[in-house]
Tab-separated table of C-alpha atoms and ligand atoms in Angstrom:
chain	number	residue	atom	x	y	z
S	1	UNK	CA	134.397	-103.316	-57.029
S	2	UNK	CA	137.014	-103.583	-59.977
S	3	UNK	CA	135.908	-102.996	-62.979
S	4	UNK	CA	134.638	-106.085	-65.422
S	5	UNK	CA	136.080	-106.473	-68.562
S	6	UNK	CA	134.973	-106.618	-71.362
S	7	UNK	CA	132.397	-103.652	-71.460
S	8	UNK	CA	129.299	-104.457	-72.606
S	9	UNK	CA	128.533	-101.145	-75.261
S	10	UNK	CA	126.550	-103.294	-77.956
S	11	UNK	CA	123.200	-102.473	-76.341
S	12	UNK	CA	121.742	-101.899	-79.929
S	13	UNK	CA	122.403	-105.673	-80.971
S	14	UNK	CA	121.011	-106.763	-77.743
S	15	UNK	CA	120.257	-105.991	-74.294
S	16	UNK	CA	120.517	-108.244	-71.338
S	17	UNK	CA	117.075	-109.550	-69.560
S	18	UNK	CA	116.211	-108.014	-66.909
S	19	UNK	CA	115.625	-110.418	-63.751
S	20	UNK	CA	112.795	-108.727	-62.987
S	21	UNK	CA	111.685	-110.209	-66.640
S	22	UNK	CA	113.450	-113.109	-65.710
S	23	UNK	CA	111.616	-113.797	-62.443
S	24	UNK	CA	108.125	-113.391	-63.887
S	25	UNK	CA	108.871	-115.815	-66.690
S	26	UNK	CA	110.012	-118.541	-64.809
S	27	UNK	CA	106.539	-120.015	-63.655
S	28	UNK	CA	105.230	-120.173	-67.143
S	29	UNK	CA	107.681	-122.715	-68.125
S	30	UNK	CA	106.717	-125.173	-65.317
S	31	UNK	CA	103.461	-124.507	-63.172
S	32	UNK	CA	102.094	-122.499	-66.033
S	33	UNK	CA	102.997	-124.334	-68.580
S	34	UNK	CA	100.048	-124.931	-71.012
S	35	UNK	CA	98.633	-123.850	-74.000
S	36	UNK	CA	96.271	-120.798	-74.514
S	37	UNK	CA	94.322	-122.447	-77.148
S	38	UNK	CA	93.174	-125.117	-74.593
S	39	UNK	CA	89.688	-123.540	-73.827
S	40	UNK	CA	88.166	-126.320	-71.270
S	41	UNK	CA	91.162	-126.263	-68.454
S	42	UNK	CA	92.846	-124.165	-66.202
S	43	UNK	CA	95.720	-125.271	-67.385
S	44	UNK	CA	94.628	-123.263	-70.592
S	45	UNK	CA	93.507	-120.476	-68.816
S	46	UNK	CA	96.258	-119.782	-66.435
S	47	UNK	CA	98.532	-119.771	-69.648
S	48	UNK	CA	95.836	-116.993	-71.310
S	49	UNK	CA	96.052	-114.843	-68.676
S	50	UNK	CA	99.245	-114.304	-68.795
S	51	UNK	CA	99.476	-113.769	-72.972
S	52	UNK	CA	96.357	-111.240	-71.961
S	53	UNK	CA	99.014	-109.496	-69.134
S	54	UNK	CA	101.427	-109.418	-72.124
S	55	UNK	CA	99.226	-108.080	-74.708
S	56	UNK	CA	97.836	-105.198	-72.408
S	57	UNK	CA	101.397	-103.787	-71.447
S	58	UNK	CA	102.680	-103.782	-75.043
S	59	UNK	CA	99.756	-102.205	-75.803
S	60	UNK	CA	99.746	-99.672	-73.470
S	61	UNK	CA	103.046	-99.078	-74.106
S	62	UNK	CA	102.548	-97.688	-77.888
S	63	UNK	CA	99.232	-96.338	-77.061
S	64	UNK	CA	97.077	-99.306	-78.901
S	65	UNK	CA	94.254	-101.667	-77.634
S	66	UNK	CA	95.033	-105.017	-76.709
S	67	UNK	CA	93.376	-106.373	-80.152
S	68	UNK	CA	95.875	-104.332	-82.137
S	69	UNK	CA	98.802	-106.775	-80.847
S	70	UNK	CA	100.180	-109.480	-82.539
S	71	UNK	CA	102.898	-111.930	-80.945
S	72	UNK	CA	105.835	-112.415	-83.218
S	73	UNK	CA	108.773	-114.148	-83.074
S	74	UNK	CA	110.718	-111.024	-82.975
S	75	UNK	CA	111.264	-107.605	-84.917
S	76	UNK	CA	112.253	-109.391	-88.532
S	77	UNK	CA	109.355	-111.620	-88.591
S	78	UNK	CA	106.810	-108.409	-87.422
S	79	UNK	CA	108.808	-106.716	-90.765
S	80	UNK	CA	107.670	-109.348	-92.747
S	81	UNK	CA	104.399	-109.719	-92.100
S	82	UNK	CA	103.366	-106.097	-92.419
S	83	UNK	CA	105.590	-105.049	-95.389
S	84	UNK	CA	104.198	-108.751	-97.153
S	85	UNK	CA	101.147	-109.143	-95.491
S	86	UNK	CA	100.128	-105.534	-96.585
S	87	UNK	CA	101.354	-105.226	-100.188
S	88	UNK	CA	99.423	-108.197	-101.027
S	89	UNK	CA	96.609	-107.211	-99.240
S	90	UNK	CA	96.527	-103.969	-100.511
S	91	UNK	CA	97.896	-104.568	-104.090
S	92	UNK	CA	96.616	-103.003	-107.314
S	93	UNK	CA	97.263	-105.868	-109.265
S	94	UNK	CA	97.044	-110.223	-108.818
S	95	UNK	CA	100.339	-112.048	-108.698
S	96	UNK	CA	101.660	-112.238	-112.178
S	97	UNK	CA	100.423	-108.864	-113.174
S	98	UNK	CA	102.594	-105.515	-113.907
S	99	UNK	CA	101.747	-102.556	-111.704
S	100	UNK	CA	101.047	-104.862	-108.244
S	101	UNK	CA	101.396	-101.477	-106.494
S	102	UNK	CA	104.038	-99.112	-105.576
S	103	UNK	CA	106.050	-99.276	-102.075
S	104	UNK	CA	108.503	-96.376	-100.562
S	105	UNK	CA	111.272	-97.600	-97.905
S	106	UNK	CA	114.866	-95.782	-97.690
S	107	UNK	CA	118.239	-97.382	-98.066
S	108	UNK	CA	119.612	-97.551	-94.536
S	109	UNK	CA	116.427	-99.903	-93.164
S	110	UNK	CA	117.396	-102.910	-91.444
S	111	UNK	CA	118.201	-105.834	-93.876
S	112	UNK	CA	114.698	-107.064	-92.294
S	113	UNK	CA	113.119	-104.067	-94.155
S	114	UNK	CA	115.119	-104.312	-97.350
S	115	UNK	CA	115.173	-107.899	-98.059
S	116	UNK	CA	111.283	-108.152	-97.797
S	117	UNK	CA	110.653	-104.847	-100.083
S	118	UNK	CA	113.341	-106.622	-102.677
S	119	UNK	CA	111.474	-109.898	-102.498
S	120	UNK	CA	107.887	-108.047	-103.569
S	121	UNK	CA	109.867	-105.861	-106.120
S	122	UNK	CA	111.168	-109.073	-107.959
S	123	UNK	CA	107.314	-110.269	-107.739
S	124	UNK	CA	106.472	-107.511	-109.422
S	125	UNK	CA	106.330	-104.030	-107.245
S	126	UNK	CA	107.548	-101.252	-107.699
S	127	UNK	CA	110.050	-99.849	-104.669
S	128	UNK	CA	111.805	-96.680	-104.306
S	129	UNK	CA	114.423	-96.644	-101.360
S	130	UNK	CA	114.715	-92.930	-100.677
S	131	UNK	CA	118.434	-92.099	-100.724
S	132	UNK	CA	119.430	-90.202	-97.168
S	133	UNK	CA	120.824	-86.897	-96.886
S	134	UNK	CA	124.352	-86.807	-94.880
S	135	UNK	CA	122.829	-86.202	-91.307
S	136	UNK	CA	120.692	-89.605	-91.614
S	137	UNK	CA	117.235	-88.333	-90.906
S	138	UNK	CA	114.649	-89.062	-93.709
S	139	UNK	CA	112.150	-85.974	-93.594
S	140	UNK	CA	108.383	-86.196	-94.534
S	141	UNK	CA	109.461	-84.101	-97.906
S	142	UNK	CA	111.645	-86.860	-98.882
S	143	UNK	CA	108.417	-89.505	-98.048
S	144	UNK	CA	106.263	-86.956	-100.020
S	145	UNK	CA	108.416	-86.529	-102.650
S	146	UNK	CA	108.738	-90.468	-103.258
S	147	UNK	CA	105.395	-90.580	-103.392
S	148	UNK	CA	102.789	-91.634	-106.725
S	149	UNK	CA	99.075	-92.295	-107.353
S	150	UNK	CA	99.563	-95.928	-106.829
S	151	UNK	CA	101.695	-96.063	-103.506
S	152	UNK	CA	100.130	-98.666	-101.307
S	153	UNK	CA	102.838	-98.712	-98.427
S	154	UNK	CA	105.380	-96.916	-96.508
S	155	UNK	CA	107.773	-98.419	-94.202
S	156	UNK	CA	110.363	-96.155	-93.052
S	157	UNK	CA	112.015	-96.881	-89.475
S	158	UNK	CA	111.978	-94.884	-86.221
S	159	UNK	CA	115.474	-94.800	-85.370
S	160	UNK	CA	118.342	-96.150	-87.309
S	161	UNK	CA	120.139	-99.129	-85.573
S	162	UNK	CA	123.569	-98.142	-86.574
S	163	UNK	CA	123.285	-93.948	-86.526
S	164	UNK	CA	120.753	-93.512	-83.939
S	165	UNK	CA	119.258	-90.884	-85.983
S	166	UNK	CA	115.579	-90.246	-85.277
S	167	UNK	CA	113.369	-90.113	-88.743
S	168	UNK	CA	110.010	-87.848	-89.209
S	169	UNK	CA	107.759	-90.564	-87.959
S	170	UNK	CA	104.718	-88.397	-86.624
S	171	UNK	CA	104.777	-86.115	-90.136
S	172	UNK	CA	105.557	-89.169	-92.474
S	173	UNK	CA	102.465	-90.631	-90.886
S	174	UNK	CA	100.433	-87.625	-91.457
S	175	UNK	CA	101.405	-87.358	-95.196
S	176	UNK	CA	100.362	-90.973	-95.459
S	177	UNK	CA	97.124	-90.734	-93.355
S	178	UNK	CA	96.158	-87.685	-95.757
S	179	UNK	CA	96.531	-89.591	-98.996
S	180	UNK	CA	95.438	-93.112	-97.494
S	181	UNK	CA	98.326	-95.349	-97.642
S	182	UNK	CA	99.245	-97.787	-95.625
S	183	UNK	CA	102.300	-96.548	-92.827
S	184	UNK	CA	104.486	-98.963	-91.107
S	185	UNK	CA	107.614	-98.192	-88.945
S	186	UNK	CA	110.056	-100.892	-87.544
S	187	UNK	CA	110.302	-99.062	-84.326
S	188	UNK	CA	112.834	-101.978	-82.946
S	189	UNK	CA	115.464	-99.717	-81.555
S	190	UNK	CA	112.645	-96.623	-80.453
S	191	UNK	CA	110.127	-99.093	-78.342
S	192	UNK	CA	110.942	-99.256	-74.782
S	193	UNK	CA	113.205	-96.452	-74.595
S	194	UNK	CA	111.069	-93.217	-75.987
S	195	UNK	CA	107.707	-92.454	-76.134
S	196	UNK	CA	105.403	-93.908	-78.569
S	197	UNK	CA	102.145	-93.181	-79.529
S	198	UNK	CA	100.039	-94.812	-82.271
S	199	UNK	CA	97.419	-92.294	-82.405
S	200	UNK	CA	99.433	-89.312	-82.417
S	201	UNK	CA	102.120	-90.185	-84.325
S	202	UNK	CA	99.872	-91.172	-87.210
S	203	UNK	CA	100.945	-95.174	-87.390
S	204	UNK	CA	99.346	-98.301	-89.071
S	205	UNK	CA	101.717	-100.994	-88.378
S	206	UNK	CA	104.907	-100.946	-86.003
S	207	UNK	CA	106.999	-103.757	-85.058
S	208	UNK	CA	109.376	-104.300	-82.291
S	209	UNK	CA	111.206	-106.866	-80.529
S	210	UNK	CA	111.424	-107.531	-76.836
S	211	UNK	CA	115.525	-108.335	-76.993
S	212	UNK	CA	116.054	-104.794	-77.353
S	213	UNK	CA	114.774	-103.566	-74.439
S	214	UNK	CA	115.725	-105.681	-71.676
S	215	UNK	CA	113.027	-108.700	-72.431
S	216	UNK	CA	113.897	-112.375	-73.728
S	217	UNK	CA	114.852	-112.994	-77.217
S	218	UNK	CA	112.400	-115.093	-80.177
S	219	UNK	CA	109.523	-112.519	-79.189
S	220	UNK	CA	108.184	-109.402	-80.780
S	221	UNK	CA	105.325	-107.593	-81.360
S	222	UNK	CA	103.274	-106.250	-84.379
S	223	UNK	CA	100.619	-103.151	-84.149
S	224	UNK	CA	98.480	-103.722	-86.492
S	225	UNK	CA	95.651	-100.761	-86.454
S	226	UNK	CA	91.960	-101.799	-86.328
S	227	UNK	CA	89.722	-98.065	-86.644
S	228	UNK	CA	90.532	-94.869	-88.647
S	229	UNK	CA	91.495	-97.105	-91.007
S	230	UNK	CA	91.194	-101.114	-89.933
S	231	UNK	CA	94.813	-102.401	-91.730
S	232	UNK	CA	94.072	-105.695	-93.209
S	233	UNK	CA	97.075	-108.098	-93.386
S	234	UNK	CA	97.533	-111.278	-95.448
S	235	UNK	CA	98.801	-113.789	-93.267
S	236	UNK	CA	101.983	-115.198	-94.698
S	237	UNK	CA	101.925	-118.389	-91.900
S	238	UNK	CA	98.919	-120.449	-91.641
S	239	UNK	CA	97.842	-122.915	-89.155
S	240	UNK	CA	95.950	-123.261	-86.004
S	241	UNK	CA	94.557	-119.573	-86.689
S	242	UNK	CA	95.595	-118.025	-83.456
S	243	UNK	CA	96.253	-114.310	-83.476
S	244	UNK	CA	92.979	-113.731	-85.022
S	245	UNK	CA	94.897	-115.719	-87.852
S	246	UNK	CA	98.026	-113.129	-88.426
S	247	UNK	CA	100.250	-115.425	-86.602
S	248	UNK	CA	99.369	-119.278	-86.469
S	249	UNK	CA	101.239	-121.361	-83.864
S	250	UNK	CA	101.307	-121.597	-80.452
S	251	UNK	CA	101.647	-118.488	-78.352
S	252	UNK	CA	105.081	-118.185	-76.979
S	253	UNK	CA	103.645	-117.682	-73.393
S	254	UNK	CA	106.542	-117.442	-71.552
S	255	UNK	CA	108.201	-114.747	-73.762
S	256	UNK	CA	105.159	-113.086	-74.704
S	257	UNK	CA	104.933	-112.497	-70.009
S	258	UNK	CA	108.548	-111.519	-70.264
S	259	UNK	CA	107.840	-109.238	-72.925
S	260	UNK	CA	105.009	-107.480	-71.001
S	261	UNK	CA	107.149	-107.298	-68.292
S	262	UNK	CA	109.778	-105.349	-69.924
S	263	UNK	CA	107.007	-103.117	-71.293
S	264	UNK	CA	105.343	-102.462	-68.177
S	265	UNK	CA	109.388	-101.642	-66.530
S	266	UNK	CA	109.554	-99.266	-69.833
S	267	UNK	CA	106.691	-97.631	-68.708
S	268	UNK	CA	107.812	-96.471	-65.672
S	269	UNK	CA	111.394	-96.235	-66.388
S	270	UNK	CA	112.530	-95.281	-70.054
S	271	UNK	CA	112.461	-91.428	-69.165
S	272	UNK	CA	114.469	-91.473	-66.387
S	273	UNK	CA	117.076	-93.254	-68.196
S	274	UNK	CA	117.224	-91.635	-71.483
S	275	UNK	CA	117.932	-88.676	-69.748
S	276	UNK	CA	120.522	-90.498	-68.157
S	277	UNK	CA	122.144	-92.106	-70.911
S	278	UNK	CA	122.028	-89.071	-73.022
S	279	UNK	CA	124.547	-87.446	-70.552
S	280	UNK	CA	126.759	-91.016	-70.524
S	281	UNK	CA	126.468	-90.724	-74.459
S	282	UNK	CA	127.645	-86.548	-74.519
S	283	UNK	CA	130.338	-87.392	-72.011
S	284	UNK	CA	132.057	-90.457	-74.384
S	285	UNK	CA	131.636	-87.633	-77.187
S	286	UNK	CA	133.046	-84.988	-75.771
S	287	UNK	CA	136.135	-87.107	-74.870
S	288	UNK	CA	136.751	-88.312	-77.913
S	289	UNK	CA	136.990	-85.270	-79.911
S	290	UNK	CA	138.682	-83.147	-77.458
S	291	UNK	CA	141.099	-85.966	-77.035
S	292	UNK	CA	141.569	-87.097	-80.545
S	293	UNK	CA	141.545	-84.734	-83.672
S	294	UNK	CA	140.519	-85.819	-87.475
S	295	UNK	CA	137.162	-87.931	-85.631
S	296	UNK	CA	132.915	-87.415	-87.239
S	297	UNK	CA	130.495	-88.492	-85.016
S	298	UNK	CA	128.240	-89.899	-87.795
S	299	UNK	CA	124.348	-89.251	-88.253
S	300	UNK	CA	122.290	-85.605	-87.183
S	301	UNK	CA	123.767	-84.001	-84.264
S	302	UNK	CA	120.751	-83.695	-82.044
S	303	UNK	CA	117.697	-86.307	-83.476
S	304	UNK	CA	119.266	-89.251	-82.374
S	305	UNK	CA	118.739	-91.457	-79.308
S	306	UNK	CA	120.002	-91.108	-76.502
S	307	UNK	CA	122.211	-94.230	-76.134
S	308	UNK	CA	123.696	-94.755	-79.719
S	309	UNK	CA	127.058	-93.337	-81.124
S	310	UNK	CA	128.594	-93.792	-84.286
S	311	UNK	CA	132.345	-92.702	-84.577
S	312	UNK	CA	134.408	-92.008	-87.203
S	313	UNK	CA	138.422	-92.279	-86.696
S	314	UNK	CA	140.629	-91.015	-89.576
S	315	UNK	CA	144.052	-92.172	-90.274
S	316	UNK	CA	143.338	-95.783	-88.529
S	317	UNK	CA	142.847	-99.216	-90.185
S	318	UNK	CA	139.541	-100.615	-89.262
S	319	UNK	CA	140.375	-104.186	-88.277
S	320	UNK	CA	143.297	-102.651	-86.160
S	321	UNK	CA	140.533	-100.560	-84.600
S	322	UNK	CA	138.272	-103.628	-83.013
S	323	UNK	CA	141.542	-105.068	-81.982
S	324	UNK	CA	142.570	-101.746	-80.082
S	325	UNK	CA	139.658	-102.193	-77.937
S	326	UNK	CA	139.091	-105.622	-77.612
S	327	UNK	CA	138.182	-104.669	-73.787
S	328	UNK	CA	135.162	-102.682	-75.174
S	329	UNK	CA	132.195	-104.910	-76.733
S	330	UNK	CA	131.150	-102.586	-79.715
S	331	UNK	CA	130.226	-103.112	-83.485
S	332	UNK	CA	131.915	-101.848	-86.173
S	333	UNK	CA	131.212	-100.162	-89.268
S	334	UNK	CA	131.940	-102.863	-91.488
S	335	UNK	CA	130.116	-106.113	-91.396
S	336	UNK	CA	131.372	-109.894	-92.267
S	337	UNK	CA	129.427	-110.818	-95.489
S	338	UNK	CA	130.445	-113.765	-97.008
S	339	UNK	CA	133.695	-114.119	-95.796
S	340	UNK	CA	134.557	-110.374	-96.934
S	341	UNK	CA	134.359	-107.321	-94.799
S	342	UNK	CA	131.931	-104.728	-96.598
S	343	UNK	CA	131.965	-101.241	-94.861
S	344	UNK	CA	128.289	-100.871	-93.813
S	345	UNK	CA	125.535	-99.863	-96.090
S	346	UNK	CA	124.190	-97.420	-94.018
S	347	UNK	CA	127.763	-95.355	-92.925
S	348	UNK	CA	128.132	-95.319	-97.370
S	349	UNK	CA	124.363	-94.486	-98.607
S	350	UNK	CA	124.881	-90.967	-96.020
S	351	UNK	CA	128.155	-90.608	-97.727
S	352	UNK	CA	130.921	-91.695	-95.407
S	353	UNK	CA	133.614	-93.018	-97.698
S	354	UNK	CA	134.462	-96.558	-97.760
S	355	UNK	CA	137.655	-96.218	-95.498
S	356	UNK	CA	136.078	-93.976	-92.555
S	357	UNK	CA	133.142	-96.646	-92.730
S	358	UNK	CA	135.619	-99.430	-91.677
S	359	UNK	CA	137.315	-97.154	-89.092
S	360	UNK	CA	134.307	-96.735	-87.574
S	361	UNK	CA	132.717	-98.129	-84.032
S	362	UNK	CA	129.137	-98.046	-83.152
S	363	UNK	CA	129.002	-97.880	-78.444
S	364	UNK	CA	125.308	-98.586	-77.817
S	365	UNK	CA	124.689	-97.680	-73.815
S	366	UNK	CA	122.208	-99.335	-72.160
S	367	UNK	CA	120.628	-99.606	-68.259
S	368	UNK	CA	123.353	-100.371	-66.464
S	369	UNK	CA	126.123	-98.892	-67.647
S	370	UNK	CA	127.937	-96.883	-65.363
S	371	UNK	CA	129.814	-94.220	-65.447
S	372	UNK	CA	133.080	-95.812	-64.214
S	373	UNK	CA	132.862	-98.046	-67.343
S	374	UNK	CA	131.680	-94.968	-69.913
S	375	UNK	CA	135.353	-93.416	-68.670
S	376	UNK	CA	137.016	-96.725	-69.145
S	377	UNK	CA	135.575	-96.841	-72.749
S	378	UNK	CA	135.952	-93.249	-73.638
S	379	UNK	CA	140.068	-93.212	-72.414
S	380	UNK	CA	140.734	-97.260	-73.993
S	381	UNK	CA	139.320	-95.581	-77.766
S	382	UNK	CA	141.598	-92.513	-77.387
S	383	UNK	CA	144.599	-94.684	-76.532
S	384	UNK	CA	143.880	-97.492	-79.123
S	385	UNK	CA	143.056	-94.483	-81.930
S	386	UNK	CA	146.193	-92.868	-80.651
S	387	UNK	CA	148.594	-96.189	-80.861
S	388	UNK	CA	147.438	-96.670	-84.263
S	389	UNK	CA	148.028	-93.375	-85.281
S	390	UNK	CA	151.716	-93.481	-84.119
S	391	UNK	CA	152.298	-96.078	-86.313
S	392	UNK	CA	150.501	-94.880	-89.426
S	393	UNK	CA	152.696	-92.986	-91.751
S	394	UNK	CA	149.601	-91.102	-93.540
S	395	UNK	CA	148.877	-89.816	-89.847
S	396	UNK	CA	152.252	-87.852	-90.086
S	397	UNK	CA	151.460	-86.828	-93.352
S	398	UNK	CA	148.251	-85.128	-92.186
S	399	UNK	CA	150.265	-83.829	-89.247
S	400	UNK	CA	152.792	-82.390	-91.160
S	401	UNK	CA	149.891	-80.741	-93.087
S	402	UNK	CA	149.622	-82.585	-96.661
S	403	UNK	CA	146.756	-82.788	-97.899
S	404	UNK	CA	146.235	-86.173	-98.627
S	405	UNK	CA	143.839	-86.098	-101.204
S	406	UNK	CA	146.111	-84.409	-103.851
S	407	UNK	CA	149.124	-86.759	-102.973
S	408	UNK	CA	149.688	-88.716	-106.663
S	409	UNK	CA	150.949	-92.468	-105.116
S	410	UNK	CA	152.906	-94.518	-107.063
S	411	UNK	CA	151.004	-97.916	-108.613
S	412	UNK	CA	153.466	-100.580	-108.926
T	1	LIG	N1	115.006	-103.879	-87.199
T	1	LIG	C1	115.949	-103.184	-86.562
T	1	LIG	C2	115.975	-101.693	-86.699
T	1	LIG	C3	116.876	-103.837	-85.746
T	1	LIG	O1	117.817	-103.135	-85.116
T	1	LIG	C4	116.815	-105.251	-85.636
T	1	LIG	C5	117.808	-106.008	-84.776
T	1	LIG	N2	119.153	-105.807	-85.166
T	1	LIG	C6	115.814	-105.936	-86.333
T	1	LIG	C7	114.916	-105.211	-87.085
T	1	LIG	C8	115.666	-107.432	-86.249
T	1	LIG	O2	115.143	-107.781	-85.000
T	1	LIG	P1	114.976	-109.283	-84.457
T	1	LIG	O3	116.356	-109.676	-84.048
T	1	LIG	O4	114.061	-109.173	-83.298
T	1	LIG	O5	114.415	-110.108	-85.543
């Protein structure tokens, strides 16, 4: 078969549904179709049983009991409710008071980490955002060090989104379980794809989302732990009090089976091809630099997942970059914010300068990929870094061996 283009290698943005999830969705939009809160009909009931299949196989998939799941509508809402729900359940202080508590996150979270901690510090908490080290991998010292008498929360993530890189989870969850605070970890890029653990790895709250492993989109799920300590939440939605009243509204049964689905296929599956997709990953790595000189791969060489690379190209003009390989569906290390493209936050808080950041493309690998289309990527960046590079006149600088940083340009 010819190969399709474009190459799907955005697999940390989205994945696509598997049809297996597909297939056992579909009768819970027609035959299935009713509402779990109706009690006295088996319309009701057929629709419970399958929100109970979901529960159990995200549950078993993190190691939790089925009463420790809450249905979200995906990975930024889950965020929300624990970071929110927590600090103000947990909070030293009422509203309106100085010293509500004290909250540590790091400044490479998702924006659904950061935007909720910056909401409760304008109400009156205090936050420290750990700054990362180069390599990307936030340490239990750097939790403990962050740390006060009046720390209520942690929320550090599993894996970066845009790096890959794998943080301390099981230590950072010790520390915390030691001095009593609350831990939560948006494991939304970890779920699904390594193994996870609740007990062992020392966790109070984790969120995830089932778009990112192979389920339907607008679902996700929060742990929220109930013994050794039983994590108390304020709800931040109220309503018809389902959830055990974390989450009113009705359950999203369809996505909530589909999501179960993809946890049960995790289950059996996610070893077999991380260890699969690790090789895919090394192979596009290799190429690259042996191809292509004056290239980072960006983030700790070794903790990061298995299907996530972020490159660095020197001497190439980001938008020129996306452009080059237009064939290849990839992100980029700059993001559109209000009509200006910003290098991303996380390539400059680990100290990639603003100009690398923007010549910089994040290939996310996912089930399917082959290896026919991991060559096709690997050669269509070396060509479009190399076409760029024959046009750039501070590439034959470098060449030519100035070193760039001491040239004194002329400002007109
Ligand atoms: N956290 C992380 C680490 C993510 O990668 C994402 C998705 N980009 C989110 C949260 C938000 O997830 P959702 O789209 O399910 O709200």
């Amino acid at each position: 078969m010819p190969l399709q283009l474009p190459i799907y290698m955005d697999h940390a943005a989205t994945t696509p549904c598997d049809p297996r999830v597909v297939e056992a969705m579909l009768p819970y939009f027609t035959e299935k179709f009713g509402n779990s809160g109706s009690r006295n009909h088996s319309f009701g009931w057929a629709a419970e049983e399958g929100a109970d299949y979901g529960r159990e196989m995200a549950a078993r998939l993190i190691g939790a009991t089925e009463k420790e799941i809450i249905f979200t509508s995906g990975a930024t809402e889950g965020n929300n409710l624990a970071i929110k729900g927590s600090a103000y359940m947990y909070q030293k202080a009422p509203a309106g008071a100085a010293k509500r508590g004290h909250i540590v996150s790091c400044l490479i979270e998702h924006k659904a980490v950061l935007d909720p901690c910056k909401r409760l510090q304008k109400e009156g908490f205090d936050v420290t955002f750990i700054e990362p080290p180069a390599d990307g991998v936030v340490t239990a010292e750097m939790v403990k060090n962050a740390l006060r008498d009046d720390t209520i929360l942690v929320t550090i993530m599993w894996a970066n989104n845009e790096l890959g890189t794998i943080n301390e989870v099981r230590q950072i969850g010790s520390l915390c379980k030691e001095r009593g605070i609350i831990f939560h970890t948006d494991a939304t890029q970890w779920a699904g794809k390594m193994p996870t653990d609740v007990e062992a790895d020392n966790i109070d709250l984790l969120t995830w989302s089932a778009h990112k492993m192979y389920g339907p989109k607008g679902v996700g799920a929060l742990y929220v732990r109930r013994h050794r300590p039983r994590v108390r939440l304020q709800a931040l939605q109220e309503g018809g009090g389902q959830e055990r009243g974390f989450r009113s509204g009705t359950l999203n049964i369809s996505g909530i089976v589909g999501m179960g689905k993809a946890c049960e296929i995790a289950m059996a599956e996610m070893e077999h091809d991380a260890i699969r997709l690790a090789k895919l990953k090394a192979k596009i790595e290799a190429g690259v630099l042996a191809q292509l000189d004056s290239c980072v791969v960006n983030g700790h060489k070794d903790k990061r997942l298995p299907h996530i690379t972020n490159i660095s190209f020197g001497f190439v003009e980001g938008e020129g970059l996306m452009m080059a390989v237009k064939d290849i569906a990839c992100s980029s290390g700059s993001a559109c914010t209000s009509a200006s493209l910003e290098p991303s936050y996380v390539l400059k808080s680990i100290g990639v300068g603003d100009e690398l950041a923007h010549s910089s493309l994040r290939l996310s690998l996912g089930k399917w990929t082959t290896d026919e289309q991991v060559e096709h990527t690997t050669s269509a960046v070396v060509q479009g870094v190399k076409k760029l590079r024959a046009m750039s006149p501070l590439y034959d600088m470098h060449k030519e061996g100035i070193d760039l940083s001491k040239v004194q340009w002329a400002h007109h």
